[in-house]
Amino acid sequence: MKHIICVGACYLDTILTVPKFPTEDSKLRATKLTRRLGGNCPNTLSVLEQFIDESIELHFLAVLPSEHSGATKFIRDSYSKVQIDPSCIYRVAYDESPSSYIFQNGETNSRTIVNYNELPEMTKEEFVHQAHLLSVSKEAVEGWYHFEGRIPDIILHGIKYLRASLPGFKISVEAEKPGREGLQELASAADAVFFSRSWAEGHNYSSAKECLTAQATLTLPDALLCCTWGSAGAVALQKSGDGTEVWQSVNAWTMKTREVRDTIGAGDTFIAGMLFALSHHGENWSLKQKLEFANELAGRKVIQEGFADLAGQMGLNTKLPWYTPKLA
Ligand SMILES: Nc1ncnc2c1ncn2[C@@H]1O[C@H](COP(=O)(O)OP(=O)(O)O)[C@@H](O)[C@H]1O
Ligand SMILES: *[C@@H]1O[C@H](CO)[C@@H](O)[C@H](O)[C@H]1NC(C)=O
Ligand SMILES: *[C@@H]1O[C@H](CO)[C@@H](O)[C@H](O)[C@H]1NC(C)=O
């Protein structure tokens, strides 16, 4: 049995759709309110659980409020295949999960986010403890550990622990937030890295290609690097130890008859697509196929609200000849 373990923060998102961005000290009526699970890893897991088969177990490793809180119940109820026990850490003294309040501007599709998070972050010791616990109780010793690039020093410690004690795991990290120090060190230690456009631009790279060209010299010899660029698509580079490089790029996947409706979690969906491709088709899909799959999945995500039924959409409608969905 293989395991995919996503490590990151769990948010509860409240999305208010507004006809225009509010001006300060004014009153505005929202046209819609939606509550859903948020945060990078929860998004990725919501998509991934639609695709994985019996050969893989999915786990979420996060700090959550008390086991009996409404927030924890909401998280538990949100998933069908993702396991949160025994991987999650419960903070008994807290009842609120980290929260995001998102203004989705119906006019421009911009999203403006206000976060609130009082939960103390995971410590190095806690990560090691949880990874060890999973390895013993679930025999989780091979597969993928995917990290949201959030608390770099703790993750770096975690990566060192995994390399030394659980070498059956491949490691991926996501470098998304431009202002966060230490993500470069994580990128340099991972088997696969997902760079976002905002991180790349924050580092003065003017395109995905430029970002990966520079990052090629800073990462492991056989790393897989991906950089997504919103409506301009994505680029991937597979390096190998002998110095050869395979490059692939794709234009964003679009449907003429459908407009972009909700881009929240587009990057997280892309990552889910790549993690699925890597874990289920690592050997038998080429880099081009993996990239096209993840890109189409992310493109289908942005034309709908939320993450529901993306596997269904891919299964019924994709023209990718090598993708044969498992029919329920
Ligand atoms: N406007 C769009 N049209 C089509 N596909 C999109 C659009 N925006 C994002 N995508 C898809 O989602 C992927 C990730 O988008 P991006 O905006 O870079 O992520 P993030 O959620 O990190 O901002 C892109 O590489 C592309 O495949
Ligand atoms: C990016 O460019 C700006 C302006 O030239 C500079 O101030 C900043 O230090 C650069 N950032 C990085 C990460 O190199
Ligand atoms: C592709 O590889 C996956 C595992 O990587 C395997 O489960 C699947 O059966 C393979 N499919 C084909 C068509 O070879």
PDB file of N, CA and C in Angstrom, residues 201-238:
ATOM      1  N   GLU A 201       7.247  35.742  -9.550  1.00  0.00           N
ATOM      2  CA  GLU A 201       7.335  37.188  -9.780  1.00  0.00           C
ATOM      3  C   GLU A 201       7.985  37.891  -8.601  1.00  0.00           C
ATOM      4  N   GLY A 202       7.717  37.392  -7.402  1.00  0.00           N
ATOM      5  CA  GLY A 202       8.364  37.949  -6.218  1.00  0.00           C
ATOM      6  C   GLY A 202       9.878  37.775  -6.251  1.00  0.00           C
ATOM      7  N   HIS A 203      10.332  36.792  -7.047  1.00  0.00           N
ATOM      8  CA  HIS A 203      11.776  36.582  -7.201  1.00  0.00           C
ATOM      9  C   HIS A 203      12.293  37.152  -8.517  1.00  0.00           C
ATOM     10  N   ASN A 204      11.500  38.035  -9.104  1.00  0.00           N
ATOM     11  CA  ASN A 204      11.882  38.762 -10.311  1.00  0.00           C
ATOM     12  C   ASN A 204      12.021  37.883 -11.552  1.00  0.00           C
ATOM     13  N   TYR A 205      11.402  36.729 -11.560  1.00  0.00           N
ATOM     14  CA  TYR A 205      11.348  35.946 -12.791  1.00  0.00           C
ATOM     15  C   TYR A 205      10.152  36.449 -13.592  1.00  0.00           C
ATOM     16  N   SER A 206      10.352  36.697 -14.889  1.00  0.00           N
ATOM     17  CA  SER A 206       9.256  37.296 -15.649  1.00  0.00           C
ATOM     18  C   SER A 206       8.422  36.265 -16.404  1.00  0.00           C
ATOM     19  N   SER A 207       8.810  34.998 -16.336  1.00  0.00           N
ATOM     20  CA  SER A 207       7.982  33.946 -16.947  1.00  0.00           C
ATOM     21  C   SER A 207       8.250  32.634 -16.224  1.00  0.00           C
ATOM     22  N   ALA A 208       7.377  31.664 -16.488  1.00  0.00           N
ATOM     23  CA  ALA A 208       7.548  30.344 -15.879  1.00  0.00           C
ATOM     24  C   ALA A 208       8.868  29.714 -16.350  1.00  0.00           C
ATOM     25  N   LYS A 209       9.168  29.878 -17.635  1.00  0.00           N
ATOM     26  CA  LYS A 209      10.394  29.318 -18.208  1.00  0.00           C
ATOM     27  C   LYS A 209      11.631  29.910 -17.522  1.00  0.00           C
ATOM     28  N   GLU A 210      11.582  31.218 -17.322  1.00  0.00           N
ATOM     29  CA  GLU A 210      12.715  31.886 -16.684  1.00  0.00           C
ATOM     30  C   GLU A 210      12.883  31.406 -15.238  1.00  0.00           C
ATOM     31  N   CYS A 211      11.774  31.236 -14.557  1.00  0.00           N
ATOM     32  CA  CYS A 211      11.810  30.733 -13.179  1.00  0.00           C
ATOM     33  C   CYS A 211      12.464  29.357 -13.141  1.00  0.00           C
ATOM     34  N   LEU A 212      12.020  28.459 -13.999  1.00  0.00           N
ATOM     35  CA  LEU A 212      12.540  27.088 -13.947  1.00  0.00           C
ATOM     36  C   LEU A 212      13.983  27.011 -14.448  1.00  0.00           C
ATOM     37  N   THR A 213      14.344  27.854 -15.394  1.00  0.00           N
ATOM     38  CA  THR A 213      15.738  27.880 -15.870  1.00  0.00           C
ATOM     39  C   THR A 213      16.674  28.217 -14.711  1.00  0.00           C
ATOM     40  N   ALA A 214      16.286  29.218 -13.937  1.00  0.00           N
ATOM     41  CA  ALA A 214      17.116  29.609 -12.799  1.00  0.00           C
ATOM     42  C   ALA A 214      17.063  28.551 -11.701  1.00  0.00           C
ATOM     43  N   GLN A 215      15.878  28.022 -11.450  1.00  0.00           N
ATOM     44  CA  GLN A 215      15.728  27.052 -10.370  1.00  0.00           C
ATOM     45  C   GLN A 215      16.411  25.722 -10.697  1.00  0.00           C
ATOM     46  N   ALA A 216      16.608  25.450 -11.979  1.00  0.00           N
ATOM     47  CA  ALA A 216      17.283  24.207 -12.374  1.00  0.00           C
ATOM     48  C   ALA A 216      18.662  24.101 -11.736  1.00  0.00           C
ATOM     49  N   THR A 217      19.305  25.226 -11.514  1.00  0.00           N
ATOM     50  CA  THR A 217      20.658  25.199 -10.954  1.00  0.00           C
ATOM     51  C   THR A 217      20.636  25.134  -9.426  1.00  0.00           C
ATOM     52  N   LEU A 218      19.458  25.262  -8.835  1.00  0.00           N
ATOM     53  CA  LEU A 218      19.372  25.366  -7.371  1.00  0.00           C
ATOM     54  C   LEU A 218      18.691  24.173  -6.723  1.00  0.00           C
ATOM     55  N   THR A 219      18.303  23.179  -7.539  1.00  0.00           N
ATOM     56  CA  THR A 219      17.489  22.076  -7.024  1.00  0.00           C
ATOM     57  C   THR A 219      18.205  20.735  -7.181  1.00  0.00           C
ATOM     58  N   LEU A 220      17.623  19.673  -6.648  1.00  0.00           N
ATOM     59  CA  LEU A 220      18.249  18.355  -6.680  1.00  0.00           C
ATOM     60  C   LEU A 220      18.475  17.894  -8.135  1.00  0.00           C
ATOM     61  N   PRO A 221      19.474  17.040  -8.360  1.00  0.00           N
ATOM     62  CA  PRO A 221      19.833  16.637  -9.732  1.00  0.00           C
ATOM     63  C   PRO A 221      18.702  15.967 -10.499  1.00  0.00           C
ATOM     64  N   ASP A 222      17.805  15.243  -9.802  1.00  0.00           N
ATOM     65  CA  ASP A 222      16.720  14.623 -10.569  1.00  0.00           C
ATOM     66  C   ASP A 222      15.343  15.151 -10.158  1.00  0.00           C
ATOM     67  N   ALA A 223      15.329  16.438  -9.840  1.00  0.00           N
ATOM     68  CA  ALA A 223      14.059  17.045  -9.411  1.00  0.00           C
ATOM     69  C   ALA A 223      13.118  17.281 -10.590  1.00  0.00           C
ATOM     70  N   LEU A 224      11.825  17.264 -10.266  1.00  0.00           N
ATOM     71  CA  LEU A 224      10.782  17.682 -11.196  1.00  0.00           C
ATOM     72  C   LEU A 224      10.322  19.066 -10.756  1.00  0.00           C
ATOM     73  N   LEU A 225      10.367  20.032 -11.670  1.00  0.00           N
ATOM     74  CA  LEU A 225       9.961  21.398 -11.331  1.00  0.00           C
ATOM     75  C   LEU A 225       8.776  21.808 -12.191  1.00  0.00           C
ATOM     76  N   CYS A 226       7.771  22.419 -11.550  1.00  0.00           N
ATOM     77  CA  CYS A 226       6.620  22.917 -12.299  1.00  0.00           C
ATOM     78  C   CYS A 226       6.398  24.369 -11.909  1.00  0.00           C
ATOM     79  N   CYS A 227       5.996  25.173 -12.880  1.00  0.00           N
ATOM     80  CA  CYS A 227       5.624  26.547 -12.567  1.00  0.00           C
ATOM     81  C   CYS A 227       4.323  26.862 -13.294  1.00  0.00           C
ATOM     82  N   THR A 228       3.299  27.237 -12.520  1.00  0.00           N
ATOM     83  CA  THR A 228       2.002  27.576 -13.132  1.00  0.00           C
ATOM     84  C   THR A 228       1.921  29.084 -13.329  1.00  0.00           C
ATOM     85  N   TRP A 229       1.240  29.489 -14.391  1.00  0.00           N
ATOM     86  CA  TRP A 229       1.196  30.918 -14.727  1.00  0.00           C
ATOM     87  C   TRP A 229      -0.235  31.343 -15.059  1.00  0.00           C
ATOM     88  N   GLY A 230      -1.175  30.929 -14.233  1.00  0.00           N
ATOM     89  CA  GLY A 230      -2.570  31.346 -14.404  1.00  0.00           C
ATOM     90  C   GLY A 230      -3.076  31.107 -15.816  1.00  0.00           C
ATOM     91  N   SER A 231      -3.627  32.136 -16.429  1.00  0.00           N
ATOM     92  CA  SER A 231      -4.229  31.986 -17.757  1.00  0.00           C
ATOM     93  C   SER A 231      -3.186  31.768 -18.850  1.00  0.00           C
ATOM     94  N   ALA A 232      -1.901  31.833 -18.498  1.00  0.00           N
ATOM     95  CA  ALA A 232      -0.861  31.533 -19.494  1.00  0.00           C
ATOM     96  C   ALA A 232      -0.385  30.081 -19.398  1.00  0.00           C
ATOM     97  N   GLY A 233      -1.051  29.253 -18.572  1.00  0.00           N
ATOM     98  CA  GLY A 233      -0.717  27.832 -18.557  1.00  0.00           C
ATOM     99  C   GLY A 233       0.386  27.469 -17.585  1.00  0.00           C
ATOM    100  N   ALA A 234       1.231  26.531 -17.958  1.00  0.00           N
ATOM    101  CA  ALA A 234       2.237  26.021 -17.024  1.00  0.00           C
ATOM    102  C   ALA A 234       3.431  25.433 -17.784  1.00  0.00           C
ATOM    103  N   VAL A 235       4.548  25.357 -17.084  1.00  0.00           N
ATOM    104  CA  VAL A 235       5.774  24.776 -17.642  1.00  0.00           C
ATOM    105  C   VAL A 235       6.302  23.743 -16.648  1.00  0.00           C
ATOM    106  N   ALA A 236       6.862  22.657 -17.166  1.00  0.00           N
ATOM    107  CA  ALA A 236       7.471  21.647 -16.296  1.00  0.00           C
ATOM    108  C   ALA A 236       8.851  21.280 -16.823  1.00  0.00           C
ATOM    109  N   LEU A 237       9.728  20.970 -15.894  1.00  0.00           N
ATOM    110  CA  LEU A 237      11.087  20.548 -16.234  1.00  0.00           C
ATOM    111  C   LEU A 237      11.430  19.315 -15.406  1.00  0.00           C
ATOM    112  N   GLN A 238      11.781  18.230 -16.096  1.00  0.00           N
ATOM    113  CA  GLN A 238      12.269  17.040 -15.389  1.00  0.00           C
ATOM    114  C   GLN A 238      13.781  16.972 -15.587  1.00  0.00           C
TER     115      GLN A 238
END
